[in-house]
């Protein structure tokens, strides 16, 4: 069995607290045509350096029925700034236009098979996975971005087309798994595209 959720799979439900003081589960986004879940954190340079591009994508598509949900999955015991208070501070400072949820147990990250921060999962109206991988090809240095896979995927979906490239490798930092070395990855986790 593959570590990462395969395209065509049903979205896995969750119940997680968010920085806005609410608890969210998947069905609360039931009105959205498309749901973009992305696994992220507070400290990763790939996340920090590409967040403004993700903001542009979010603002471009949120009025077209696309819901964006960020999930922090990193252990606060590896990087203290990845704790919930750090999430609240980051959202207050940057006012990102997405929900920011906390997967402290890392159970949701394991259910989805998140590989790096950031790692994007795009679900259609039936909540079937239609894209997984990176948002852009150079998240650490956005001046070098030549491909925006997330924008392309959303444009194709909203225009009724099939997703032309449904799987890419996420580009970013290793996930900081609780109780493990910060470079550790589950042995069954591997690149999505060879």
PDB file of C-alpha atoms in Angstrom:
ATOM      1  CA  UNK A   1       0.000   0.000   0.000  1.00  0.00           C
ATOM      2  CA  UNK A   2       1.265   3.452  -0.908  1.00  0.00           C
ATOM      3  CA  UNK A   3       2.134   5.830   1.945  1.00  0.00           C
ATOM      4  CA  UNK A   4       0.545   8.854   0.260  1.00  0.00           C
ATOM      5  CA  UNK A   5      -3.149   8.959  -0.646  1.00  0.00           C
ATOM      6  CA  UNK A   6      -3.566   7.996  -4.300  1.00  0.00           C
ATOM      7  CA  UNK A   7      -5.507  10.038  -6.835  1.00  0.00           C
ATOM      8  CA  UNK A   8      -9.119   8.904  -6.987  1.00  0.00           C
ATOM      9  CA  UNK A   9      -9.171   8.238  -3.233  1.00  0.00           C
ATOM     10  CA  UNK A  10     -11.854   9.723  -1.017  1.00  0.00           C
ATOM     11  CA  UNK A  11     -10.802  12.550   1.289  1.00  0.00           C
ATOM     12  CA  UNK A  12     -10.173  11.382   4.839  1.00  0.00           C
ATOM     13  CA  UNK A  13     -12.305  13.098   7.478  1.00  0.00           C
ATOM     14  CA  UNK A  14     -10.742  14.999  10.359  1.00  0.00           C
ATOM     15  CA  UNK A  15     -11.730  17.028  13.402  1.00  0.00           C
ATOM     16  CA  UNK A  16      -9.098  19.651  14.189  1.00  0.00           C
ATOM     17  CA  UNK A  17      -8.846  22.958  16.057  1.00  0.00           C
ATOM     18  CA  UNK A  18      -8.079  26.125  14.108  1.00  0.00           C
ATOM     19  CA  UNK A  19      -6.459  29.451  14.874  1.00  0.00           C
ATOM     20  CA  UNK A  20      -9.869  31.171  14.694  1.00  0.00           C
ATOM     21  CA  UNK A  21     -10.979  29.284  17.830  1.00  0.00           C
ATOM     22  CA  UNK A  22     -13.274  26.876  15.959  1.00  0.00           C
ATOM     23  CA  UNK A  23     -13.122  23.127  15.376  1.00  0.00           C
ATOM     24  CA  UNK A  24     -13.343  21.989  11.743  1.00  0.00           C
ATOM     25  CA  UNK A  25     -14.167  18.717  10.051  1.00  0.00           C
ATOM     26  CA  UNK A  26     -14.286  17.914   6.356  1.00  0.00           C
ATOM     27  CA  UNK A  27     -18.068  18.154   6.072  1.00  0.00           C
ATOM     28  CA  UNK A  28     -17.969  21.811   7.114  1.00  0.00           C
ATOM     29  CA  UNK A  29     -16.525  22.550   3.688  1.00  0.00           C
ATOM     30  CA  UNK A  30     -19.385  20.711   1.963  1.00  0.00           C
ATOM     31  CA  UNK A  31     -20.518  23.695  -0.118  1.00  0.00           C
ATOM     32  CA  UNK A  32     -17.125  24.125  -1.782  1.00  0.00           C
ATOM     33  CA  UNK A  33     -16.723  22.940  -5.387  1.00  0.00           C
ATOM     34  CA  UNK A  34     -13.088  22.139  -4.656  1.00  0.00           C
ATOM     35  CA  UNK A  35     -11.155  21.727  -1.412  1.00  0.00           C
ATOM     36  CA  UNK A  36      -7.405  22.352  -1.296  1.00  0.00           C
ATOM     37  CA  UNK A  37      -5.815  20.839   1.803  1.00  0.00           C
ATOM     38  CA  UNK A  38      -2.174  21.632   2.336  1.00  0.00           C
ATOM     39  CA  UNK A  39       0.135  20.404   5.031  1.00  0.00           C
ATOM     40  CA  UNK A  40       2.377  23.153   6.303  1.00  0.00           C
ATOM     41  CA  UNK A  41       4.002  24.630   9.418  1.00  0.00           C
ATOM     42  CA  UNK A  42       5.330  27.888  10.860  1.00  0.00           C
ATOM     43  CA  UNK A  43       9.108  27.638  10.447  1.00  0.00           C
ATOM     44  CA  UNK A  44       9.894  25.943   7.109  1.00  0.00           C
ATOM     45  CA  UNK A  45      11.657  28.256   4.603  1.00  0.00           C
ATOM     46  CA  UNK A  46       9.855  26.570   1.674  1.00  0.00           C
ATOM     47  CA  UNK A  47       6.547  27.475   3.321  1.00  0.00           C
ATOM     48  CA  UNK A  48       7.540  30.970   4.420  1.00  0.00           C
ATOM     49  CA  UNK A  49       9.031  31.915   1.051  1.00  0.00           C
ATOM     50  CA  UNK A  50       6.053  30.667  -0.978  1.00  0.00           C
ATOM     51  CA  UNK A  51       3.161  31.712   1.284  1.00  0.00           C
ATOM     52  CA  UNK A  52       2.554  34.904  -0.694  1.00  0.00           C
ATOM     53  CA  UNK A  53       2.219  32.887  -3.918  1.00  0.00           C
ATOM     54  CA  UNK A  54      -0.216  30.580  -2.117  1.00  0.00           C
ATOM     55  CA  UNK A  55      -2.094  33.689  -0.972  1.00  0.00           C
ATOM     56  CA  UNK A  56      -2.391  34.872  -4.612  1.00  0.00           C
ATOM     57  CA  UNK A  57      -3.746  31.485  -5.673  1.00  0.00           C
ATOM     58  CA  UNK A  58      -6.196  31.458  -2.766  1.00  0.00           C
ATOM     59  CA  UNK A  59      -7.472  34.957  -3.503  1.00  0.00           C
ATOM     60  CA  UNK A  60      -7.773  34.139  -7.204  1.00  0.00           C
ATOM     61  CA  UNK A  61      -9.894  31.020  -6.695  1.00  0.00           C
ATOM     62  CA  UNK A  62     -11.752  31.430  -3.399  1.00  0.00           C
ATOM     63  CA  UNK A  63     -14.516  33.435  -5.115  1.00  0.00           C
ATOM     64  CA  UNK A  64     -15.006  30.519  -7.533  1.00  0.00           C
ATOM     65  CA  UNK A  65     -15.992  27.995  -4.877  1.00  0.00           C
ATOM     66  CA  UNK A  66     -12.544  26.769  -3.856  1.00  0.00           C
ATOM     67  CA  UNK A  67     -11.881  26.329  -0.128  1.00  0.00           C
ATOM     68  CA  UNK A  68      -8.279  26.427   1.147  1.00  0.00           C
ATOM     69  CA  UNK A  69      -7.409  24.627   4.378  1.00  0.00           C
ATOM     70  CA  UNK A  70      -3.891  24.611   5.834  1.00  0.00           C
ATOM     71  CA  UNK A  71      -2.920  21.976   8.382  1.00  0.00           C
ATOM     72  CA  UNK A  72       0.139  22.307  10.614  1.00  0.00           C
ATOM     73  CA  UNK A  73       1.437  18.792  11.245  1.00  0.00           C
ATOM     74  CA  UNK A  74       4.909  19.377  12.693  1.00  0.00           C
ATOM     75  CA  UNK A  75       5.928  18.328  16.187  1.00  0.00           C
ATOM     76  CA  UNK A  76       6.335  21.341  18.454  1.00  0.00           C
ATOM     77  CA  UNK A  77       9.002  19.331  20.269  1.00  0.00           C
ATOM     78  CA  UNK A  78      11.277  19.544  17.216  1.00  0.00           C
ATOM     79  CA  UNK A  79      10.705  23.238  16.497  1.00  0.00           C
ATOM     80  CA  UNK A  80       8.977  25.128  19.309  1.00  0.00           C
ATOM     81  CA  UNK A  81       7.727  27.774  16.858  1.00  0.00           C
ATOM     82  CA  UNK A  82       5.519  25.141  15.221  1.00  0.00           C
ATOM     83  CA  UNK A  83       3.211  25.075  18.256  1.00  0.00           C
ATOM     84  CA  UNK A  84      -0.371  26.322  18.248  1.00  0.00           C
ATOM     85  CA  UNK A  85       0.520  29.709  19.742  1.00  0.00           C
ATOM     86  CA  UNK A  86       2.987  30.188  16.896  1.00  0.00           C
ATOM     87  CA  UNK A  87       0.185  29.427  14.418  1.00  0.00           C
ATOM     88  CA  UNK A  88      -2.092  32.022  16.013  1.00  0.00           C
ATOM     89  CA  UNK A  89       0.707  34.617  15.945  1.00  0.00           C
ATOM     90  CA  UNK A  90       1.504  33.861  12.316  1.00  0.00           C
ATOM     91  CA  UNK A  91      -2.113  34.197  11.205  1.00  0.00           C
ATOM     92  CA  UNK A  92      -2.487  37.446  13.168  1.00  0.00           C
ATOM     93  CA  UNK A  93       0.662  38.860  11.581  1.00  0.00           C
ATOM     94  CA  UNK A  94      -0.005  37.792   7.990  1.00  0.00           C
ATOM     95  CA  UNK A  95      -3.811  37.518   7.829  1.00  0.00           C
ATOM     96  CA  UNK A  96      -3.685  34.589   5.420  1.00  0.00           C
ATOM     97  CA  UNK A  97      -7.023  33.947   3.655  1.00  0.00           C
ATOM     98  CA  UNK A  98      -7.244  30.253   4.588  1.00  0.00           C
ATOM     99  CA  UNK A  99      -8.252  28.260   7.628  1.00  0.00           C
ATOM    100  CA  UNK A 100      -5.238  27.109   9.677  1.00  0.00           C
ATOM    101  CA  UNK A 101      -5.774  23.833  11.548  1.00  0.00           C
ATOM    102  CA  UNK A 102      -3.546  21.995  14.022  1.00  0.00           C
ATOM    103  CA  UNK A 103      -2.852  18.258  13.679  1.00  0.00           C
ATOM    104  CA  UNK A 104      -0.981  17.864  16.965  1.00  0.00           C
ATOM    105  CA  UNK A 105      -1.367  14.061  17.020  1.00  0.00           C
ATOM    106  CA  UNK A 106      -0.159  13.835  13.383  1.00  0.00           C
ATOM    107  CA  UNK A 107      -2.920  11.276  12.715  1.00  0.00           C
ATOM    108  CA  UNK A 108      -4.348  13.315   9.820  1.00  0.00           C
ATOM    109  CA  UNK A 109      -0.893  13.738   8.285  1.00  0.00           C
ATOM    110  CA  UNK A 110      -0.413   9.965   8.412  1.00  0.00           C
ATOM    111  CA  UNK A 111      -3.889   9.296   6.981  1.00  0.00           C
ATOM    112  CA  UNK A 112      -3.105  11.521   3.989  1.00  0.00           C
ATOM    113  CA  UNK A 113       0.514  10.449   3.711  1.00  0.00           C
ATOM    114  CA  UNK A 114       1.941  13.943   3.796  1.00  0.00           C
ATOM    115  CA  UNK A 115       5.601  13.926   2.756  1.00  0.00           C
ATOM    116  CA  UNK A 116       6.919  17.474   3.116  1.00  0.00           C
ATOM    117  CA  UNK A 117       6.006  21.009   4.062  1.00  0.00           C
ATOM    118  CA  UNK A 118       4.258  22.174   2.030  1.00  0.00           C
ATOM    119  CA  UNK A 119       2.335  19.268   0.458  1.00  0.00           C
ATOM    120  CA  UNK A 120      -0.908  20.007  -1.433  1.00  0.00           C
ATOM    121  CA  UNK A 121      -3.962  17.764  -1.912  1.00  0.00           C
ATOM    122  CA  UNK A 122      -6.794  18.912  -4.217  1.00  0.00           C
ATOM    123  CA  UNK A 123     -10.237  17.308  -3.963  1.00  0.00           C
ATOM    124  CA  UNK A 124     -13.107  17.680  -6.428  1.00  0.00           C
ATOM    125  CA  UNK A 125     -16.788  18.173  -5.596  1.00  0.00           C
ATOM    126  CA  UNK A 126     -17.177  14.471  -4.761  1.00  0.00           C
ATOM    127  CA  UNK A 127     -14.125  14.869  -2.494  1.00  0.00           C
ATOM    128  CA  UNK A 128     -12.040  12.563  -4.632  1.00  0.00           C
ATOM    129  CA  UNK A 129      -8.330  13.346  -4.828  1.00  0.00           C
ATOM    130  CA  UNK A 130      -7.488  14.793  -8.244  1.00  0.00           C
ATOM    131  CA  UNK A 131      -4.057  16.279  -7.535  1.00  0.00           C
ATOM    132  CA  UNK A 132      -1.278  15.822  -4.991  1.00  0.00           C
ATOM    133  CA  UNK A 133       2.198  17.302  -4.796  1.00  0.00           C
ATOM    134  CA  UNK A 134       3.785  20.738  -5.023  1.00  0.00           C
ATOM    135  CA  UNK A 135       2.165  24.097  -5.649  1.00  0.00           C
ATOM    136  CA  UNK A 136       5.109  25.511  -7.594  1.00  0.00           C
ATOM    137  CA  UNK A 137       8.452  24.220  -8.847  1.00  0.00           C
ATOM    138  CA  UNK A 138      10.598  26.565  -6.721  1.00  0.00           C
ATOM    139  CA  UNK A 139       8.897  27.302  -3.389  1.00  0.00           C
ATOM    140  CA  UNK A 140      12.108  28.297  -1.594  1.00  0.00           C
ATOM    141  CA  UNK A 141      13.018  30.928  -4.212  1.00  0.00           C
ATOM    142  CA  UNK A 142       9.885  32.153  -5.948  1.00  0.00           C
ATOM    143  CA  UNK A 143      11.932  34.313  -8.338  1.00  0.00           C
ATOM    144  CA  UNK A 144      12.809  31.006 -10.049  1.00  0.00           C
ATOM    145  CA  UNK A 145       9.244  29.667 -10.355  1.00  0.00           C
ATOM    146  CA  UNK A 146       8.481  28.508 -13.906  1.00  0.00           C
ATOM    147  CA  UNK A 147       5.532  26.187 -13.186  1.00  0.00           C
ATOM    148  CA  UNK A 148       2.507  26.737 -10.948  1.00  0.00           C
ATOM    149  CA  UNK A 149       0.926  23.296 -10.708  1.00  0.00           C
ATOM    150  CA  UNK A 150      -1.715  24.384  -8.204  1.00  0.00           C
ATOM    151  CA  UNK A 151      -3.025  27.229 -10.365  1.00  0.00           C
ATOM    152  CA  UNK A 152      -3.062  24.983 -13.440  1.00  0.00           C
ATOM    153  CA  UNK A 153      -4.910  22.220 -11.581  1.00  0.00           C
ATOM    154  CA  UNK A 154      -7.595  24.588 -10.303  1.00  0.00           C
ATOM    155  CA  UNK A 155      -8.050  26.250 -13.702  1.00  0.00           C
ATOM    156  CA  UNK A 156      -8.478  22.854 -15.363  1.00  0.00           C
ATOM    157  CA  UNK A 157     -10.972  21.638 -12.761  1.00  0.00           C
ATOM    158  CA  UNK A 158     -13.072  24.794 -12.845  1.00  0.00           C
ATOM    159  CA  UNK A 159     -13.228  24.690 -16.641  1.00  0.00           C
ATOM    160  CA  UNK A 160     -14.454  21.071 -16.569  1.00  0.00           C
ATOM    161  CA  UNK A 161     -11.226  19.515 -17.825  1.00  0.00           C
ATOM    162  CA  UNK A 162      -9.336  16.536 -16.448  1.00  0.00           C
ATOM    163  CA  UNK A 163      -6.245  17.396 -14.445  1.00  0.00           C
ATOM    164  CA  UNK A 164      -3.381  17.101 -16.929  1.00  0.00           C
ATOM    165  CA  UNK A 165      -0.675  16.389 -14.336  1.00  0.00           C
ATOM    166  CA  UNK A 166      -2.319  14.768 -11.301  1.00  0.00           C
ATOM    167  CA  UNK A 167       0.839  13.906  -9.338  1.00  0.00           C
ATOM    168  CA  UNK A 168       4.072  15.776  -8.668  1.00  0.00           C
ATOM    169  CA  UNK A 169       6.675  15.486  -5.930  1.00  0.00           C
ATOM    170  CA  UNK A 170       6.148  17.947  -3.087  1.00  0.00           C
ATOM    171  CA  UNK A 171       9.170  20.195  -2.564  1.00  0.00           C
ATOM    172  CA  UNK A 172      10.009  21.274   0.965  1.00  0.00           C
ATOM    173  CA  UNK A 173      11.296  20.319   4.392  1.00  0.00           C
ATOM    174  CA  UNK A 174      10.880  16.896   5.940  1.00  0.00           C
ATOM    175  CA  UNK A 175       7.923  16.634   8.274  1.00  0.00           C
ATOM    176  CA  UNK A 176       8.993  16.790  11.907  1.00  0.00           C
ATOM    177  CA  UNK A 177       7.508  13.575  13.297  1.00  0.00           C
ATOM    178  CA  UNK A 178       7.015  13.362  17.051  1.00  0.00           C
ATOM    179  CA  UNK A 179       9.812  11.505  18.821  1.00  0.00           C
ATOM    180  CA  UNK A 180      11.924  11.162  15.674  1.00  0.00           C
ATOM    181  CA  UNK A 181      15.052  12.861  14.376  1.00  0.00           C
ATOM    182  CA  UNK A 182      14.161  15.934  12.305  1.00  0.00           C
ATOM    183  CA  UNK A 183      15.483  14.255   9.124  1.00  0.00           C
ATOM    184  CA  UNK A 184      13.531  11.006   9.678  1.00  0.00           C
ATOM    185  CA  UNK A 185      10.871   9.865   7.227  1.00  0.00           C
ATOM    186  CA  UNK A 186       8.661   6.776   7.491  1.00  0.00           C
ATOM    187  CA  UNK A 187      10.426   3.957   5.614  1.00  0.00           C
ATOM    188  CA  UNK A 188       7.455   3.478   3.268  1.00  0.00           C
ATOM    189  CA  UNK A 189       7.381   7.195   2.348  1.00  0.00           C
ATOM    190  CA  UNK A 190       8.961   7.920  -1.010  1.00  0.00           C
ATOM    191  CA  UNK A 191       8.784  10.264  -3.986  1.00  0.00           C
ATOM    192  CA  UNK A 192       5.449  10.179  -5.784  1.00  0.00           C
ATOM    193  CA  UNK A 193       6.997  10.505  -9.242  1.00  0.00           C
ATOM    194  CA  UNK A 194      10.161   8.705 -10.326  1.00  0.00           C
TER     195      UNK A 194
END
